[in-house]
Coordinates of C-alpha atoms in Angstrom, one line a residue:
M1 CA 0.0 0.0 0.0
V2 CA 2.8 2.5 1.0
K3 CA 4.8 1.5 -2.1
G4 CA 1.8 2.1 -4.3
L5 CA 1.5 5.7 -3.0
L6 CA 5.2 6.5 -3.0
F7 CA 5.7 6.4 -6.7
P8 CA 2.9 8.8 -7.7
L9 CA 3.9 11.2 -4.9
L10 CA 7.5 11.2 -6.1
F11 CA 6.4 11.6 -9.7
A12 CA 4.2 14.6 -8.8
L13 CA 7.0 16.2 -6.8
F14 CA 9.3 15.8 -9.9
L15 CA 6.8 17.4 -12.2
F16 CA 6.3 20.3 -9.7
L17 CA 10.0 21.0 -9.4
F18 CA 10.6 20.7 -13.1
H19 CA 7.9 23.2 -14.1
S20 CA 8.2 25.7 -11.2
G21 CA 11.8 26.9 -11.2
A22 CA 14.7 28.0 -13.4
H23 CA 15.5 26.0 -16.5
S24 CA 18.9 25.2 -17.9
I25 CA 19.8 24.4 -21.5
K26 CA 22.8 22.1 -21.8
S27 CA 22.7 20.9 -25.4
Q28 CA 25.3 22.0 -28.0
P29 CA 25.0 25.4 -29.6
Q30 CA 24.4 25.4 -33.4
E31 CA 24.9 27.8 -36.2
L32 CA 21.8 29.4 -37.5
K33 CA 22.0 29.8 -41.3
S34 CA 19.0 32.1 -41.9
F35 CA 18.2 34.7 -39.3
N36 CA 17.0 38.1 -40.6
I37 CA 16.2 40.7 -38.0
Q38 CA 13.2 42.8 -39.0
E39 CA 13.0 45.7 -36.6
T40 CA 9.7 47.3 -35.9
Q41 CA 8.4 49.7 -33.3
D42 CA 4.9 48.1 -33.5
V43 CA 5.1 46.2 -30.1
K44 CA 1.7 46.0 -28.3
R45 CA 3.2 45.4 -24.9
A46 CA 6.9 45.8 -23.9
C47 CA 8.6 43.9 -21.2
S48 CA 11.9 44.2 -19.4
Y49 CA 14.4 41.4 -19.4
T50 CA 17.6 41.0 -17.4
V51 CA 20.3 39.2 -19.3
S52 CA 23.5 38.0 -17.5
I53 CA 26.4 36.9 -19.7
K54 CA 29.4 35.1 -18.1
T55 CA 32.6 35.3 -20.2
S56 CA 34.6 32.1 -20.0
C57 CA 38.0 32.1 -18.2
S58 CA 39.3 30.6 -21.4
S59 CA 38.4 33.7 -23.4
V60 CA 40.7 36.5 -24.3
S61 CA 41.4 39.0 -21.5
Y62 CA 39.1 41.5 -23.1
T63 CA 37.4 41.8 -26.4
R64 CA 36.8 44.4 -29.1
D65 CA 34.4 42.0 -30.9
K66 CA 30.9 43.3 -31.6
I67 CA 28.4 41.1 -29.7
S68 CA 24.6 40.9 -30.6
L69 CA 21.9 38.8 -29.0
A70 CA 18.5 37.6 -30.0
F71 CA 16.1 35.4 -27.9
G72 CA 12.4 34.5 -27.8
D73 CA 9.6 32.1 -27.3
A74 CA 7.8 29.5 -29.5
Y75 CA 5.2 32.1 -30.5
H76 CA 7.8 34.3 -32.4
N77 CA 8.0 37.0 -29.7
E78 CA 11.6 38.0 -30.3
V79 CA 13.9 40.3 -28.3
Y80 CA 17.0 41.7 -30.1
A81 CA 19.9 43.7 -28.9
A82 CA 22.1 44.9 -31.8
R83 CA 25.2 45.7 -29.7
L84 CA 26.0 44.6 -26.1
D85 CA 29.7 45.3 -26.2
D86 CA 31.5 48.3 -24.9
P87 CA 35.3 47.9 -24.8
S88 CA 35.8 51.2 -23.0
S89 CA 33.8 49.9 -20.0
G90 CA 35.4 46.5 -19.7
T91 CA 32.4 44.6 -21.0
F92 CA 33.1 40.9 -21.6
E93 CA 36.4 40.6 -19.8
R94 CA 37.7 37.1 -19.1
C95 CA 36.0 35.4 -16.1
S96 CA 33.5 38.2 -15.6
T97 CA 29.7 38.5 -15.7
D98 CA 28.0 41.4 -17.3
T99 CA 24.3 42.2 -16.7
F100 CA 22.1 44.0 -19.2
Q101 CA 18.5 45.4 -19.0
I102 CA 16.8 44.8 -22.4
Q103 CA 13.3 45.9 -23.5
G104 CA 11.3 43.9 -26.0
P105 CA 8.0 42.3 -26.7
C106 CA 6.6 40.3 -23.9
A107 CA 7.4 36.6 -24.4
G108 CA 6.3 33.4 -22.8
R109 CA 8.9 30.7 -21.8
I110 CA 12.2 31.6 -23.5
C111 CA 13.2 28.6 -25.7
Y112 CA 15.8 30.0 -28.1
L113 CA 18.8 32.2 -27.8
Y114 CA 21.4 33.2 -30.4
L115 CA 24.6 35.3 -30.0
R116 CA 26.6 36.8 -32.9
R117 CA 30.2 37.9 -32.7
I118 CA 31.9 40.1 -35.3
G119 CA 35.6 40.6 -34.9
S120 CA 38.9 38.9 -34.6
D121 CA 39.4 38.6 -30.8
G122 CA 37.5 35.3 -30.5
W123 CA 35.4 36.0 -27.4
I124 CA 34.1 32.9 -25.6
P125 CA 30.9 33.1 -23.6
E126 CA 30.4 30.5 -20.7
N127 CA 26.7 31.0 -20.3
V128 CA 23.8 33.4 -20.8
K129 CA 21.0 33.6 -18.2
I130 CA 17.7 35.4 -19.0
Y131 CA 15.3 36.6 -16.4
G132 CA 11.9 37.4 -17.8
P133 CA 9.1 39.4 -16.3
D134 CA 7.4 36.3 -14.9
S135 CA 10.6 35.9 -12.7
R136 CA 11.5 32.6 -14.3
S137 CA 15.0 32.2 -15.6
V138 CA 16.6 30.1 -18.2
T139 CA 20.3 29.5 -18.7
F140 CA 22.0 28.6 -22.0
Y141 CA 25.5 27.0 -21.7
Y142 CA 28.1 27.8 -24.5
G143 CA 31.6 27.2 -23.3
T144 CA 32.9 27.4 -26.8
R145 CA 34.3 30.1 -29.1
L146 CA 31.6 31.7 -31.2
P147 CA 32.2 31.5 -35.0
N148 CA 32.7 34.9 -36.6
G149 CA 29.8 36.7 -38.2
V150 CA 27.1 34.1 -37.7
W151 CA 24.2 33.6 -35.3
Y152 CA 25.2 30.8 -33.0
G153 CA 23.1 29.2 -30.2
F154 CA 20.1 27.2 -29.3
D155 CA 16.5 26.7 -30.6
L156 CA 14.6 24.3 -28.4
C157 CA 11.1 25.5 -29.1
S158 CA 8.9 22.5 -29.7
G159 CA 7.4 22.5 -33.2
R160 CA 9.9 25.0 -34.6
T161 CA 12.9 24.0 -36.7
T162 CA 14.3 27.5 -37.6
I163 CA 13.8 31.1 -36.8
T164 CA 12.5 32.9 -39.8
G165 CA 12.8 36.4 -38.6
S166 CA 9.2 37.2 -39.7
S167 CA 8.0 38.3 -36.3
P168 CA 8.3 41.8 -34.7
V169 CA 11.5 42.7 -33.0
D170 CA 12.2 45.6 -30.7
S171 CA 15.6 47.1 -30.0
K172 CA 14.7 50.4 -28.3
M173 CA 17.4 50.0 -25.5
D174 CA 19.9 47.8 -27.5
G175 CA 21.1 46.1 -24.3
L176 CA 22.3 49.0 -22.1
P177 CA 24.6 47.7 -19.4
V178 CA 23.1 48.0 -15.9
S179 CA 26.0 46.6 -13.9
D180 CA 29.1 44.4 -14.0
M181 CA 29.3 41.6 -11.4

């Protein structure tokens, strides 16, 4: 009798913990061949996101690379920051974490994230953590050098195979740094 109740209780606890907290993405990042940003100011409701990017201790000591970011949900609510880098402020130094406040369309559960690096320094991100307005967070693990000039990351949205870039994108704040940790 007790064994018969134990399994359903453990299963319910597992489901509760899985759906209630932060989520980590640990698959391998991939190059995205076709990603066209289509900026628009036609956003019905804007939300604020906190994005923390940890630079790998294997990265160059500092970078002059231009770093862009795009993320969103399975419903094509996309948030885009054209430039996150600022070499004069020490952004993306080795073993550091930089935090940005980014405005964009309100999204559901974030299930894709892409970074793009343009330059010759070879910056290496360790991970990217996104906090949405619903206070859930999701972490995407890189740990590898980004290829130059291409969008590189993760798309784990069920039912989606590629990002088409056909949805509205907002870049009003373009990832203004709020603090360095």
